[in-house]
């Protein structure tokens, strides 16, 4: 999910940078409007930069946590050769079973 947020935030950060560098207001605008414009563009830039940074950090932490969970905490037990030998059955054990048990439905 963070990858989708990251893509949108990067696109918006690019648009904000374009407006900050090339976005010109009409001549004759009062200085207070220009100040508010620069403050809002600066705030948007910082907010979007932090959003990109946190989205990248969250993506890396999620991938690292899932790898750690899969490799360290939920590792499937690998049986030893003795466990495999204990679970194995031989044909001679089938021959010693009663007829009722030989022909039963599994």
XYZ file of N, CA and C in Angstrom, residues 5-82:
234
model
N 1.056 5.134 -2.271
C 1.179 6.461 -1.668
C 2.483 7.129 -2.094
N 3.534 6.328 -2.203
C 4.824 6.870 -2.602
C 4.776 7.426 -4.017
N 4.139 6.705 -4.912
C 4.029 7.173 -6.295
C 3.265 8.496 -6.375
N 2.136 8.573 -5.698
C 1.323 9.794 -5.720
C 2.081 10.958 -5.078
N 2.756 10.702 -3.974
C 3.491 11.770 -3.294
C 4.647 12.278 -4.155
N 5.317 11.393 -4.884
C 6.411 11.828 -5.748
C 5.875 12.671 -6.900
N 4.740 12.260 -7.470
C 4.144 13.062 -8.546
C 3.735 14.449 -8.040
N 3.124 14.508 -6.876
C 2.736 15.798 -6.320
C 3.959 16.641 -5.951
N 5.016 15.985 -5.483
C 6.245 16.719 -5.159
C 6.863 17.301 -6.427
N 6.800 16.581 -7.529
C 7.291 17.118 -8.796
C 6.482 18.319 -9.263
N 5.152 18.232 -9.113
C 4.311 19.381 -9.489
C 4.576 20.580 -8.580
N 4.763 20.321 -7.317
C 5.050 21.408 -6.372
C 6.388 22.067 -6.703
N 7.373 21.265 -7.068
C 8.671 21.826 -7.453
C 8.546 22.648 -8.726
N 7.757 22.152 -9.689
C 7.538 22.914 -10.918
C 6.857 24.240 -10.656
N 5.859 24.258 -9.792
C 5.187 25.506 -9.449
C 6.104 26.438 -8.663
N 6.933 25.871 -7.819
C 7.835 26.690 -7.005
C 8.903 27.353 -7.871
N 9.364 26.641 -8.900
C 10.431 27.190 -9.748
C 9.881 28.020 -10.912
N 8.874 27.486 -11.586
C 8.402 28.144 -12.806
C 7.055 28.837 -12.659
N 6.344 28.586 -11.578
C 5.022 29.188 -11.412
C 5.131 30.670 -11.084
N 4.768 31.491 -12.027
C 4.892 32.929 -11.837
C 3.502 33.526 -11.624
N 3.439 34.441 -10.699
C 2.190 35.162 -10.475
C 2.175 36.396 -11.385
N 0.998 36.932 -11.573
C 0.861 38.110 -12.443
C 1.615 39.308 -11.864
N 2.134 40.161 -12.712
C 2.803 41.365 -12.192
C 1.796 42.280 -11.488
N 2.259 42.939 -10.465
C 1.406 43.867 -9.731
C 0.678 43.226 -8.567
N 1.012 41.989 -8.218
C 0.382 41.301 -7.088
C 0.923 41.930 -5.801
N 0.092 42.151 -4.802
C 0.582 42.689 -3.534
C 1.613 41.745 -2.890
N 2.544 42.298 -2.158
C 3.601 41.460 -1.554
C 3.072 40.425 -0.569
N 1.973 40.710 0.111
C 1.455 39.750 1.075
C 0.903 38.513 0.374
N 0.369 38.656 -0.842
C -0.107 37.487 -1.588
C 1.086 36.623 -2.000
N 2.156 37.283 -2.437
C 3.365 36.553 -2.814
C 3.955 35.821 -1.608
N 3.911 36.465 -0.433
C 4.410 35.820 0.778
C 3.570 34.598 1.132
N 2.255 34.728 1.068
C 1.379 33.584 1.354
C 1.582 32.460 0.335
N 1.794 32.836 -0.937
C 2.031 31.847 -1.979
C 3.314 31.067 -1.694
N 4.378 31.769 -1.355
C 5.646 31.103 -1.082
C 5.573 30.260 0.195
N 4.862 30.750 1.198
C 4.705 29.967 2.426
C 3.918 28.685 2.170
N 2.842 28.786 1.418
C 2.042 27.595 1.142
C 2.801 26.600 0.263
N 3.552 27.103 -0.717
C 4.340 26.205 -1.564
C 5.474 25.563 -0.764
N 6.113 26.333 0.108
C 7.171 25.766 0.954
C 6.625 24.715 1.907
N 5.467 25.003 2.522
C 4.834 24.026 3.418
C 4.434 22.757 2.694
N 3.882 22.908 1.494
C 3.499 21.733 0.703
C 4.729 20.916 0.314
N 5.812 21.596 -0.036
C 7.041 20.900 -0.413
C 7.588 20.088 0.758
N 7.640 20.692 1.935
C 8.160 19.995 3.119
C 7.258 18.824 3.488
N 5.941 19.040 3.450
C 4.998 17.974 3.770
C 5.138 16.809 2.801
N 5.216 17.087 1.515
C 5.336 16.017 0.529
C 6.691 15.326 0.598
N 7.740 16.076 0.905
C 9.057 15.465 1.061
C 9.062 14.503 2.252
N 8.435 14.898 3.347
C 8.330 14.001 4.498
C 7.452 12.795 4.185
N 6.395 12.991 3.405
C 5.526 11.865 3.021
C 6.300 10.850 2.185
N 7.126 11.328 1.263
C 7.946 10.412 0.453
C 8.954 9.689 1.336
N 9.577 10.411 2.225
C 10.574 9.807 3.095
C 9.948 8.731 3.993
N 8.813 9.060 4.617
C 8.165 8.092 5.500
C 7.605 6.903 4.728
N 7.114 7.116 3.515
C 6.610 6.002 2.715
C 7.745 5.061 2.314
N 8.891 5.624 1.960
C 10.044 4.775 1.639
C 10.520 4.012 2.872
N 10.551 4.689 3.996
C 10.969 4.032 5.237
C 9.998 2.919 5.623
N 8.704 3.175 5.501
C 7.705 2.160 5.835
C 7.801 0.953 4.905
N 8.075 1.195 3.636
C 8.216 0.090 2.692
C 9.424 -0.774 3.025
N 10.543 -0.143 3.360
C 11.750 -0.896 3.710
C 11.547 -1.675 5.001
N 10.925 -1.053 5.997
C 10.696 -1.733 7.270
C 9.726 -2.903 7.085
N 8.697 -2.734 6.270
C 7.746 -3.824 6.040
C 8.419 -4.998 5.337
N 9.255 -4.723 4.347
C 9.961 -5.810 3.660
C 10.938 -6.518 4.588
N 11.666 -5.757 5.391
C 12.610 -6.366 6.331
C 11.883 -7.193 7.389
N 10.773 -6.689 7.872
C 10.016 -7.413 8.895
C 9.409 -8.692 8.341
N 8.901 -8.638 7.113
C 8.323 -9.856 6.537
C 9.404 -10.895 6.270
N 10.588 -10.459 5.832
C 11.683 -11.399 5.618
C 12.129 -12.016 6.932
N 12.233 -11.193 7.958
C 12.639 -11.703 9.272
C 11.598 -12.660 9.835
N 10.331 -12.326 9.650
C 9.270 -13.188 10.144
C 9.293 -14.537 9.441
N 9.493 -14.513 8.121
C 9.486 -15.760 7.361
C 10.736 -16.608 7.583
N 11.863 -15.985 7.881
C 13.099 -16.762 8.002
C 13.478 -17.106 9.437
N 13.027 -16.323 10.410
C 13.483 -16.581 11.776
C 12.393 -17.073 12.710
N 11.211 -16.519 12.612
C 10.188 -16.837 13.604
C 9.256 -17.964 13.179
N 8.965 -18.094 11.909
C 8.001 -19.089 11.447
C 8.711 -20.119 10.568
N 9.892 -20.468 10.930
C 10.661 -21.439 10.153
C 10.052 -22.820 10.346
N 9.828 -23.511 9.239
C 9.294 -24.857 9.313
C 10.366 -25.793 9.864
N 9.977 -26.706 10.742
C 10.980 -27.615 11.299
C 11.440 -28.615 10.231
N 12.717 -28.790 10.132
C 13.280 -29.753 9.193
C 13.515 -31.040 9.964
N 12.861 -32.128 9.555
C 12.992 -33.368 10.332
C 14.384 -33.982 10.168
N 14.820 -34.628 11.227
C 16.087 -35.349 11.158
C 15.848 -36.723 10.547
N 16.918 -37.418 10.270
C 16.789 -38.739 9.663
C 16.089 -39.709 10.615
N 16.300 -39.566 11.926
C 15.632 -40.442 12.901
C 14.125 -40.221 12.903
